[in-house]
Short mmCIF file of C-alpha atoms in Angstrom, two decimals:
data_model
loop_
_atom_site.label_atom_id
_atom_site.label_comp_id
_atom_site.label_asym_id
_atom_site.label_seq_id
_atom_site.Cartn_x
_atom_site.Cartn_y
_atom_site.Cartn_z
CA UNK A 1 22.87 -11.94 -25.01
CA UNK A 2 22.24 -8.90 -22.88
CA UNK A 3 18.55 -8.42 -23.57
CA UNK A 4 15.46 -10.48 -24.10
CA UNK A 5 12.32 -9.23 -25.80
CA UNK A 6 8.75 -10.42 -25.90
CA UNK A 7 5.47 -9.16 -27.32
CA UNK A 8 3.12 -8.62 -24.37
CA UNK A 9 -0.13 -7.04 -23.34
CA UNK A 10 1.09 -4.68 -20.60
CA UNK A 11 -1.41 -3.38 -18.01
CA UNK A 12 -1.33 -0.47 -15.64
CA UNK A 13 -1.82 -1.68 -12.07
CA UNK A 14 -5.44 -0.50 -12.06
CA UNK A 15 -6.01 -2.76 -15.09
CA UNK A 16 -8.25 -0.15 -16.70
CA UNK A 17 -5.90 0.26 -19.65
CA UNK A 18 -3.14 -1.65 -21.41
CA UNK A 19 -0.77 -1.55 -24.35
CA UNK A 20 0.51 -4.18 -26.76
CA UNK A 21 4.25 -3.62 -26.49
CA UNK A 22 7.65 -5.15 -27.08
CA UNK A 23 8.93 -5.66 -23.54
CA UNK A 24 12.70 -5.83 -23.04
CA UNK A 25 13.98 -6.99 -19.70
CA UNK A 26 17.42 -5.64 -18.83
CA UNK A 27 19.74 -7.15 -16.24
CA UNK A 28 22.64 -4.66 -16.46
CA UNK A 29 23.47 -1.13 -17.57
CA UNK A 30 25.17 -2.55 -20.67
CA UNK A 31 21.89 -4.06 -21.84
CA UNK A 32 20.10 -0.73 -21.33
CA UNK A 33 22.66 0.94 -23.61
CA UNK A 34 22.01 -1.80 -26.17
CA UNK A 35 18.26 -1.16 -26.22
CA UNK A 36 18.74 2.62 -26.48
CA UNK A 37 21.19 2.19 -29.35
CA UNK A 38 18.92 -0.01 -31.45
CA UNK A 39 15.74 1.95 -30.63
CA UNK A 40 17.46 5.19 -31.68
CA UNK A 41 18.72 3.71 -34.94
CA UNK A 42 15.29 2.34 -35.84
CA UNK A 43 13.12 5.23 -34.64
CA UNK A 44 11.30 3.43 -31.84
CA UNK A 45 9.93 5.03 -28.67
CA UNK A 46 10.87 3.76 -25.19
CA UNK A 47 8.90 3.85 -21.94
CA UNK A 48 10.42 2.72 -18.65
CA UNK A 49 8.79 0.24 -16.29
CA UNK A 50 9.75 -1.17 -12.92
CA UNK A 51 7.39 -3.23 -10.78
CA UNK A 52 4.33 -2.17 -12.77
CA UNK A 53 2.69 -0.43 -9.79
CA UNK A 54 1.72 2.74 -11.68
CA UNK A 55 -2.05 2.66 -11.91
CA UNK A 56 -2.63 4.12 -15.35
CA UNK A 57 -0.75 4.43 -18.63
CA UNK A 58 2.43 6.28 -17.69
CA UNK A 59 4.56 3.17 -18.34
CA UNK A 60 2.50 1.83 -21.27
CA UNK A 61 3.65 2.23 -24.87
CA UNK A 62 1.40 1.07 -27.71
CA UNK A 63 3.29 -0.88 -30.40
CA UNK A 64 6.60 0.41 -29.09
CA UNK A 65 9.26 -0.57 -26.54
CA UNK A 66 8.67 -1.02 -22.81
CA UNK A 67 11.98 -1.26 -20.98
CA UNK A 68 11.58 -3.46 -17.90
CA UNK A 69 14.15 -2.66 -15.19
CA UNK A 70 12.77 -4.96 -12.49
CA UNK A 71 15.64 -7.46 -12.84
CA UNK A 72 18.25 -4.76 -12.13
CA UNK A 73 17.79 -4.99 -8.37
CA UNK A 74 21.18 -5.38 -6.71
CA UNK A 75 22.23 -3.30 -3.69
CA UNK A 76 25.62 -1.78 -4.57
CA UNK A 77 26.56 -0.36 -1.17
CA UNK A 78 25.10 0.17 2.28
CA UNK A 79 26.51 2.21 5.14
CA UNK A 80 24.68 1.42 8.41
CA UNK A 81 26.42 4.34 10.12
CA UNK A 82 25.29 7.12 7.76
CA UNK A 83 22.16 5.40 6.45
CA UNK A 84 23.09 5.94 2.81
CA UNK A 85 22.26 3.12 0.41
CA UNK A 86 23.05 2.76 -3.28
CA UNK A 87 21.08 0.28 -5.36
CA UNK A 88 20.08 -0.50 -8.91
CA UNK A 89 16.91 0.91 -10.44
CA UNK A 90 14.81 -2.21 -9.97
CA UNK A 91 15.47 -2.70 -6.25
CA UNK A 92 12.18 -2.46 -4.40
CA UNK A 93 11.31 -0.65 -1.20
CA UNK A 94 10.78 -4.07 0.37
CA UNK A 95 14.28 -5.25 -0.55
CA UNK A 96 15.79 -2.13 0.97
CA UNK A 97 13.66 -2.39 4.11
CA UNK A 98 14.63 -6.00 4.76
CA UNK A 99 18.28 -5.11 4.25
CA UNK A 100 18.41 -1.95 6.36
CA UNK A 101 15.79 -2.13 9.13
CA UNK A 102 17.93 -4.44 11.35
CA UNK A 103 20.45 -1.57 11.51
CA UNK A 104 17.74 0.89 12.56
CA UNK A 105 17.00 2.61 9.23
CA UNK A 106 13.83 2.81 7.16
CA UNK A 107 12.82 4.11 3.72
CA UNK A 108 12.05 7.81 4.34
CA UNK A 109 8.97 8.26 2.12
CA UNK A 110 6.95 5.16 1.30
CA UNK A 111 3.73 4.72 -0.68
CA UNK A 112 1.03 2.28 0.40
CA UNK A 113 2.81 -0.66 -1.23
CA UNK A 114 6.32 -1.95 -0.63
CA UNK A 115 6.68 -3.33 -4.16
CA UNK A 116 7.60 -0.04 -5.87
CA UNK A 117 11.08 0.13 -7.42
CA UNK A 118 13.65 2.85 -6.80
CA UNK A 119 13.48 4.17 -10.36
CA UNK A 120 9.69 4.19 -10.26
CA UNK A 121 9.81 5.98 -6.91
CA UNK A 122 11.97 8.75 -8.36
CA UNK A 123 10.10 9.04 -11.65
CA UNK A 124 6.84 9.58 -9.76
CA UNK A 125 8.46 11.36 -6.77
CA UNK A 126 6.46 9.16 -4.43
CA UNK A 127 5.08 10.14 -1.03
CA UNK A 128 3.42 8.37 1.85
CA UNK A 129 1.69 8.61 5.20
CA UNK A 130 4.42 10.96 6.49
CA UNK A 131 4.34 13.34 3.50
CA UNK A 132 3.63 16.25 5.84
CA UNK A 133 6.92 15.72 7.66
CA UNK A 134 9.24 14.04 5.12
CA UNK A 135 7.89 15.34 1.81
CA UNK A 136 8.47 13.23 -1.29
CA UNK A 137 11.30 10.81 -1.99
CA UNK A 138 13.20 13.35 -4.09
CA UNK A 139 14.21 15.30 -1.00
CA UNK A 140 16.09 12.24 0.29
CA UNK A 141 17.94 11.32 -2.91
CA UNK A 142 21.70 11.86 -2.73
CA UNK A 143 22.38 11.14 -6.41
CA UNK A 144 21.33 8.95 -9.30
CA UNK A 145 22.67 7.73 -12.63
CA UNK A 146 20.59 8.17 -15.76
CA UNK A 147 21.03 7.21 -19.41
CA UNK A 148 19.78 9.93 -21.75
CA UNK A 149 18.78 9.83 -25.41
CA UNK A 150 22.41 10.33 -26.45
CA UNK A 151 23.05 6.94 -24.79
CA UNK A 152 25.53 8.41 -22.34
CA UNK A 153 25.48 7.79 -18.60
CA UNK A 154 25.15 10.89 -16.40
CA UNK A 155 25.61 11.22 -12.65
CA UNK A 156 23.10 13.68 -11.20
CA UNK A 157 23.05 15.33 -7.79
CA UNK A 158 22.54 18.71 -6.18
CA UNK A 159 26.06 19.67 -7.31
CA UNK A 160 26.42 17.79 -10.62
CA UNK A 161 24.03 18.02 -13.59
CA UNK A 162 21.72 19.96 -11.31
CA UNK A 163 19.07 20.73 -13.93
CA UNK A 164 18.74 17.04 -14.71
CA UNK A 165 18.51 16.20 -11.01
CA UNK A 166 15.46 18.42 -10.52
CA UNK A 167 13.70 17.41 -13.74
CA UNK A 168 14.31 13.63 -13.92
CA UNK A 169 12.94 13.28 -10.39
CA UNK A 170 9.16 13.55 -10.94
CA UNK A 171 9.81 13.36 -14.70
CA UNK A 172 7.83 10.11 -15.25
CA UNK A 173 10.63 8.49 -17.22
CA UNK A 174 10.21 10.98 -20.07
CA UNK A 175 13.77 12.31 -19.95
CA UNK A 176 15.88 9.19 -19.55
CA UNK A 177 16.40 5.83 -17.87
CA UNK A 178 17.38 5.86 -14.19
CA UNK A 179 19.73 2.92 -13.59
CA UNK A 180 21.12 3.52 -10.07
CA UNK A 181 20.11 5.57 -7.03
CA UNK A 182 21.85 6.67 -3.82
CA UNK A 183 19.40 7.46 -1.05
CA UNK A 184 19.53 8.80 2.49
CA UNK A 185 17.39 6.59 4.75
CA UNK A 186 15.65 7.71 7.94
CA UNK A 187 16.93 6.66 11.38
CA UNK A 188 14.21 5.18 13.56
CA UNK A 189 13.92 4.24 17.24
CA UNK A 190 11.93 1.05 16.54
CA UNK A 191 10.28 -0.82 13.70
CA UNK A 192 7.05 -0.61 15.69
CA UNK A 193 4.47 2.13 16.13
CA UNK A 194 1.67 2.95 18.53
CA UNK A 195 -1.42 3.13 16.32
CA UNK A 196 -4.42 5.27 17.19
CA UNK A 197 -7.70 6.14 15.45
CA UNK A 198 -10.65 8.51 15.63
CA UNK A 199 -14.00 8.57 13.76
CA UNK A 200 -15.64 11.75 12.40
CA UNK A 201 -19.09 12.49 10.97
CA UNK A 202 -18.26 14.58 7.88
CA UNK A 203 -15.49 16.35 5.99
CA UNK A 204 -15.63 19.45 8.14
CA UNK A 205 -15.15 17.48 11.35
CA UNK A 206 -12.56 15.22 9.72
CA UNK A 207 -10.35 18.09 8.55
CA UNK A 208 -10.72 19.93 11.86
CA UNK A 209 -9.59 16.83 13.76
CA UNK A 210 -6.78 16.14 11.28
CA UNK A 211 -5.46 19.66 11.78
CA UNK A 212 -5.25 18.92 15.51
CA UNK A 213 -3.19 15.72 15.23
CA UNK A 214 -1.15 16.04 12.04
CA UNK A 215 1.90 17.81 13.48
CA UNK A 216 2.15 15.45 16.44
CA UNK A 217 2.42 12.12 14.61
CA UNK A 218 4.93 10.80 12.08
CA UNK A 219 2.33 8.83 10.15
CA UNK A 220 -1.28 9.74 9.49
CA UNK A 221 -3.95 8.88 6.96
CA UNK A 222 -7.74 8.89 6.92
CA UNK A 223 -10.23 6.55 5.33
CA UNK A 224 -13.17 8.42 3.79
CA UNK A 225 -16.63 7.12 2.96
CA UNK A 226 -16.91 8.57 -0.56
CA UNK A 227 -20.44 7.22 -1.09
CA UNK A 228 -22.34 8.85 1.79
CA UNK A 229 -24.31 11.98 0.89
CA UNK A 230 -26.01 14.78 2.78
CA UNK A 231 -24.87 15.99 6.20
CA UNK A 232 -22.47 13.05 6.56
CA UNK A 233 -20.63 13.59 3.28
CA UNK A 234 -16.94 12.89 3.77
CA UNK A 235 -17.32 11.00 7.04
CA UNK A 236 -14.35 8.87 7.93
CA UNK A 237 -11.68 7.58 10.27
CA UNK A 238 -8.21 9.01 10.91
CA UNK A 239 -5.38 6.58 11.70
CA UNK A 240 -2.17 8.03 13.14
CA UNK A 241 0.98 6.71 14.80
CA UNK A 242 4.43 7.44 16.17
CA UNK A 243 7.40 5.14 16.47
CA UNK A 244 7.98 3.44 19.79
CA UNK A 245 11.26 4.02 21.61
CA UNK A 246 12.04 0.40 22.41
CA UNK A 247 14.89 -0.26 19.94
CA UNK A 248 13.09 -3.30 18.52
CA UNK A 249 14.19 -3.75 14.89
CA UNK A 250 13.04 -7.33 14.43
CA UNK A 251 10.88 -7.55 11.30
CA UNK A 252 7.69 -9.35 12.23
CA UNK A 253 4.23 -9.42 10.62
CA UNK A 254 5.79 -8.74 7.24
CA UNK A 255 4.64 -11.72 5.17
CA UNK A 256 1.38 -11.37 3.29
CA UNK A 257 -1.20 -13.78 4.79
CA UNK A 258 -2.31 -16.60 2.51
CA UNK A 259 -5.90 -16.18 3.66
CA UNK A 260 -8.17 -13.16 4.10
CA UNK A 261 -9.70 -13.05 7.60
CA UNK A 262 -7.82 -16.27 8.30
CA UNK A 263 -9.93 -18.57 6.14
CA UNK A 264 -10.61 -17.15 2.63
CA UNK A 265 -7.71 -17.99 0.24
CA UNK A 266 -6.36 -14.75 -1.23
CA UNK A 267 -6.22 -16.29 -4.69
CA UNK A 268 -10.00 -16.71 -4.60
CA UNK A 269 -10.84 -13.24 -3.22
CA UNK A 270 -10.88 -11.43 -6.60
CA UNK A 271 -13.47 -13.84 -7.98
CA UNK A 272 -15.82 -13.10 -5.11
CA UNK A 273 -15.08 -9.39 -5.26
CA UNK A 274 -16.03 -9.20 -8.94
CA UNK A 275 -19.39 -10.72 -8.08
CA UNK A 276 -20.23 -8.71 -4.98
CA UNK A 277 -18.22 -5.46 -5.12
CA UNK A 278 -20.67 -2.69 -6.04
CA UNK A 279 -22.04 0.55 -4.65
CA UNK A 280 -24.73 -1.19 -2.61
CA UNK A 281 -22.37 -3.63 -0.89
CA UNK A 282 -19.86 -0.84 -0.26
CA UNK A 283 -22.53 1.23 1.47
CA UNK A 284 -22.89 -1.63 3.93
CA UNK A 285 -19.12 -2.09 4.31
CA UNK A 286 -18.64 1.64 4.88
CA UNK A 287 -21.38 1.77 7.51
CA UNK A 288 -19.82 -1.17 9.34
CA UNK A 289 -16.41 0.48 9.18
CA UNK A 290 -17.76 3.69 10.74
CA UNK A 291 -19.44 1.71 13.52
CA UNK A 292 -16.79 -0.95 14.22
CA UNK A 293 -13.49 0.09 12.59
CA UNK A 294 -13.00 -3.57 11.74
CA UNK A 295 -11.09 -3.12 8.47
CA UNK A 296 -8.45 -0.96 10.16
CA UNK A 297 -8.29 -2.77 13.49
CA UNK A 298 -4.94 -4.33 12.54
CA UNK A 299 -3.23 -0.92 12.63
CA UNK A 300 -4.69 0.14 15.96
CA UNK A 301 -2.63 -1.10 18.86
CA UNK A 302 0.11 -0.31 21.34
CA UNK A 303 2.75 -2.09 19.26
CA UNK A 304 2.15 -2.54 15.54
CA UNK A 305 4.81 -3.59 13.03
CA UNK A 306 5.51 -0.88 10.46
CA UNK A 307 4.97 -3.56 7.80
CA UNK A 308 1.44 -4.15 9.02
CA UNK A 309 0.77 -0.46 9.68
CA UNK A 310 2.09 1.02 6.47
CA UNK A 311 1.15 -1.73 4.01
CA UNK A 312 -2.41 -2.45 5.10
CA UNK A 313 -3.70 -2.96 1.55
CA UNK A 314 -0.75 -5.22 0.65
CA UNK A 315 -1.61 -7.32 3.68
CA UNK A 316 -5.39 -7.49 3.40
CA UNK A 317 -5.95 -7.31 -0.36
CA UNK A 318 -2.75 -8.22 -2.25
CA UNK A 319 -4.77 -8.83 -5.43
CA UNK A 320 -6.95 -5.74 -5.08
CA UNK A 321 -6.29 -4.71 -8.69
CA UNK A 322 -8.13 -7.85 -9.83
CA UNK A 323 -11.28 -7.03 -7.86
CA UNK A 324 -12.89 -5.12 -10.72
CA UNK A 325 -14.32 -6.65 -13.89
CA UNK A 326 -12.94 -3.92 -16.14
CA UNK A 327 -10.27 -2.51 -13.85
CA UNK A 328 -10.47 0.75 -11.94
CA UNK A 329 -9.34 4.36 -12.24
CA UNK A 330 -7.25 5.87 -9.46
CA UNK A 331 -7.75 9.62 -9.20
CA UNK A 332 -5.72 11.68 -6.71
CA UNK A 333 -6.19 15.43 -6.38
CA UNK A 334 -4.53 17.69 -3.83
CA UNK A 335 -6.03 20.97 -2.60
CA UNK A 336 -4.74 23.78 -0.35
CA UNK A 337 -5.79 23.36 3.27
CA UNK A 338 -8.20 26.30 3.22
CA UNK A 339 -10.05 24.89 0.21
CA UNK A 340 -10.05 21.25 1.24
CA UNK A 341 -13.46 20.99 2.89
CA UNK A 342 -15.46 22.71 0.14
CA UNK A 343 -13.27 21.40 -2.66
CA UNK A 344 -13.41 17.73 -1.74
CA UNK A 345 -17.12 17.94 -0.98
CA UNK A 346 -17.68 19.31 -4.47
CA UNK A 347 -15.51 16.57 -6.00
CA UNK A 348 -17.50 13.88 -4.25
CA UNK A 349 -20.74 15.50 -5.35
CA UNK A 350 -19.55 15.31 -8.97
CA UNK A 351 -19.00 11.55 -8.62
CA UNK A 352 -22.44 11.24 -7.01
CA UNK A 353 -24.04 13.19 -9.85
CA UNK A 354 -22.64 10.82 -12.46
CA UNK A 355 -23.17 7.73 -10.32
CA UNK A 356 -19.54 6.61 -10.44
CA UNK A 357 -18.66 6.21 -6.77
CA UNK A 358 -15.25 5.71 -5.25
CA UNK A 359 -15.25 2.36 -3.46
CA UNK A 360 -12.06 3.10 -1.54
CA UNK A 361 -10.74 6.54 -0.61
CA UNK A 362 -7.80 7.74 1.48
CA UNK A 363 -7.11 11.27 2.71
CA UNK A 364 -3.84 12.66 4.03
CA UNK A 365 -1.88 15.83 4.82
CA UNK A 366 1.02 17.32 2.85
CA UNK A 367 3.42 20.22 2.91
CA UNK A 368 4.97 22.22 0.08
CA UNK A 369 8.12 20.59 -1.32
CA UNK A 370 11.37 22.08 -0.02
CA UNK A 371 13.18 21.78 -3.35
CA UNK A 372 12.32 22.88 -6.87
CA UNK A 373 11.46 19.65 -8.67
CA UNK A 374 9.84 20.71 -11.92
CA UNK A 375 6.60 18.75 -11.77
CA UNK A 376 5.72 18.90 -8.06
CA UNK A 377 2.58 17.34 -6.65
CA UNK A 378 2.63 18.53 -3.00
CA UNK A 379 0.99 21.66 -1.63
CA UNK A 380 0.35 22.80 1.91
CA UNK A 381 -2.90 20.90 2.05
CA UNK A 382 -4.64 17.57 1.69
CA UNK A 383 -5.01 14.95 -1.01
CA UNK A 384 -7.61 12.27 -1.49
CA UNK A 385 -7.34 9.10 -3.55
CA UNK A 386 -10.47 7.78 -5.26
CA UNK A 387 -10.74 4.22 -6.60
CA UNK A 388 -13.49 4.36 -9.23
CA UNK A 389 -14.42 1.13 -11.06
CA UNK A 390 -14.25 1.42 -14.83
CA UNK A 391 -17.57 1.12 -16.65
CA UNK A 392 -17.17 -0.41 -20.08
CA UNK A 393 -20.69 0.67 -21.11
CA UNK A 394 -20.52 4.27 -19.85
CA UNK A 395 -16.88 5.13 -20.44
CA UNK A 396 -17.69 8.38 -22.29
CA UNK A 397 -19.63 9.59 -19.26
CA UNK A 398 -16.72 8.68 -17.00
CA UNK A 399 -14.32 10.66 -19.17
CA UNK A 400 -16.69 13.63 -19.02
CA UNK A 401 -16.85 13.28 -15.23
CA UNK A 402 -13.06 13.30 -14.86
CA UNK A 403 -12.73 16.41 -17.02
CA UNK A 404 -15.30 18.10 -14.79
CA UNK A 405 -13.40 16.98 -11.71
CA UNK A 406 -10.15 18.36 -13.16
CA UNK A 407 -11.79 21.76 -13.66
CA UNK A 408 -13.02 21.63 -10.06
CA UNK A 409 -9.49 20.87 -8.82
CA UNK A 410 -8.13 23.84 -10.81
CA UNK A 411 -10.90 26.08 -9.47
CA UNK A 412 -9.82 25.31 -5.90
CA UNK A 413 -6.11 25.86 -6.62
CA UNK A 414 -5.06 22.21 -6.71
CA UNK A 415 -3.57 19.64 -9.04
CA UNK A 416 -3.77 15.90 -9.64
CA UNK A 417 -0.98 13.39 -9.14
CA UNK A 418 0.46 12.43 -12.51
CA UNK A 419 1.02 8.84 -11.40
CA UNK A 420 -2.73 8.53 -10.85
CA UNK A 421 -4.42 10.45 -13.62
CA UNK A 422 -7.04 8.69 -15.77
CA UNK A 423 -8.06 11.75 -17.82
CA UNK A 424 -6.21 15.02 -18.37
CA UNK A 425 -5.71 17.33 -21.33
CA UNK A 426 -2.83 19.68 -22.10
CA UNK A 427 -4.70 22.84 -21.01
CA UNK A 428 -5.52 21.32 -17.62
CA UNK A 429 -1.95 20.02 -17.31
CA UNK A 430 -0.58 23.53 -17.84
CA UNK A 431 -3.08 25.01 -15.37
CA UNK A 432 -2.01 22.56 -12.65
CA UNK A 433 1.73 22.51 -13.38
CA UNK A 434 2.97 26.02 -14.26
CA UNK A 435 6.55 24.81 -14.89
CA UNK A 436 5.49 22.41 -17.61
CA UNK A 437 6.97 24.64 -20.32
CA UNK A 438 10.34 24.53 -18.57
CA UNK A 439 10.14 20.74 -18.32
CA UNK A 440 9.22 20.39 -22.00
CA UNK A 441 12.05 22.69 -23.06
CA UNK A 442 14.52 20.50 -21.16
CA UNK A 443 13.03 17.42 -22.82
CA UNK A 444 13.40 18.99 -26.25
CA UNK A 445 17.01 19.88 -25.51
CA UNK A 446 18.15 16.46 -24.21
CA UNK A 447 15.70 14.27 -26.14
CA UNK A 448 15.19 16.10 -29.47
CA UNK A 449 13.74 13.07 -31.29
CA UNK A 450 11.43 12.18 -28.37
CA UNK A 451 12.96 8.77 -27.80
CA UNK A 452 11.28 8.53 -24.38
CA UNK A 453 7.51 8.55 -24.51
CA UNK A 454 4.52 6.79 -23.00
CA UNK A 455 0.84 6.44 -23.74
CA UNK A 456 0.11 8.95 -20.99
CA UNK A 457 2.48 11.56 -22.41
CA UNK A 458 1.01 11.27 -25.90
CA UNK A 459 -2.55 11.20 -24.56
CA UNK A 460 -2.24 14.32 -22.42
CA UNK A 461 -0.22 16.31 -24.95
CA UNK A 462 -2.43 15.26 -27.85
CA UNK A 463 0.43 13.66 -29.79
CA UNK A 464 -0.29 11.09 -32.49
CA UNK A 465 1.90 9.54 -35.14
CA UNK A 466 1.19 8.17 -38.57
CA UNK A 467 3.35 5.36 -39.89
CA UNK A 468 5.45 5.19 -36.73
CA UNK A 469 7.43 2.01 -37.12
CA UNK A 470 6.73 -0.70 -34.55
CA UNK A 471 9.33 -3.25 -33.40
CA UNK A 472 9.10 -6.59 -35.13
CA UNK A 473 7.31 -9.46 -33.43
CA UNK A 474 10.49 -11.18 -32.35
CA UNK A 475 13.26 -8.67 -31.92
CA UNK A 476 14.26 -5.04 -32.06
#
């Protein structure tokens, strides 16, 4: 047997939405071909899933097939001289880090968690705290192998199947199944950084200070108090760091602590958070953070492990997605630099107007992508993430708020990250991503029966099916 299937309730990482799906876990390319063959013959739809770290519904697939690639995680080859690694789709950033850091190489563009898979990284064209300098992961990909709807395996690079290369990367798994990736890692002088921080009273001061430091430091990110109003709207703290030059590649401070603050078991933290996490308590937490910097003190020091620095949320709150009774929405817009102060102030004011506050927000700098991936997120500007708890009683108002926020983002010349989009319609999608038509034409050409779909794709594009056959309870 090459595949195993099971009926499951599959959640996005934010746990605000789920699908009842037939999940098939593949362990080899041969089993992927098997799933594609049977799904094609029987008219099923397939969505691809790795570690399940996408916040919303871009890997969910109601009453259809979810193809789980997380068990395809072997490293095929590693060259410590050139820094080029080839690994299966389900290999995580963490696995690659642990394998390559001792030789002086690191993943070039990392999100805030190390548990993302290679295929998921490419499908979402991930970025991290050095997005200004290194762009998104697509710029560092040497090649990848993908299985398309015709069930053939294609090798894609900047010289082979070029159109596929630039559309599958950032393509959200809607064009095919990535099964192997070759990636150029980044050479580093140490696995340790010198972490610094500065506190600022409002968005205007925050952006002004960020403009001063952003070109001088490899990593930078700001925490923003998204609840504060008035003259202090957008107050926050910038954290920034460069690598040390000490040649120390020993991986320390990498394991997730069993206890929060040294004494609260992490397994119990979500239960307490669900009871006490609300706007009022977060006002207090935010005020203490502005005054003491306590929550980010771990990343401020003369020698901080990159594990501790880059994966602060993994370390402090590994079960953060269970903190919310009904899950949370992650919303991430990006705006051009010149519009960032006014634009983000207006976005926060919209959340204040509706009373749905972001309990955790991060702010960082970007540059325009250097290559023509079809659905690009980056601009020369800034993005902000907003973690907004889902309200089961006022969900219609939340949807209305997000639509209003989308229009605000479009007004200021921005877009939202497709890996973190709770609400979006086709008109707004087109306004934010002008090459959408080109992407959809490629999809129609290589996937004429729309074998690859997800809840997010159908939701945004307004697609619904009547009498679409669902896989049986036990097997496809």
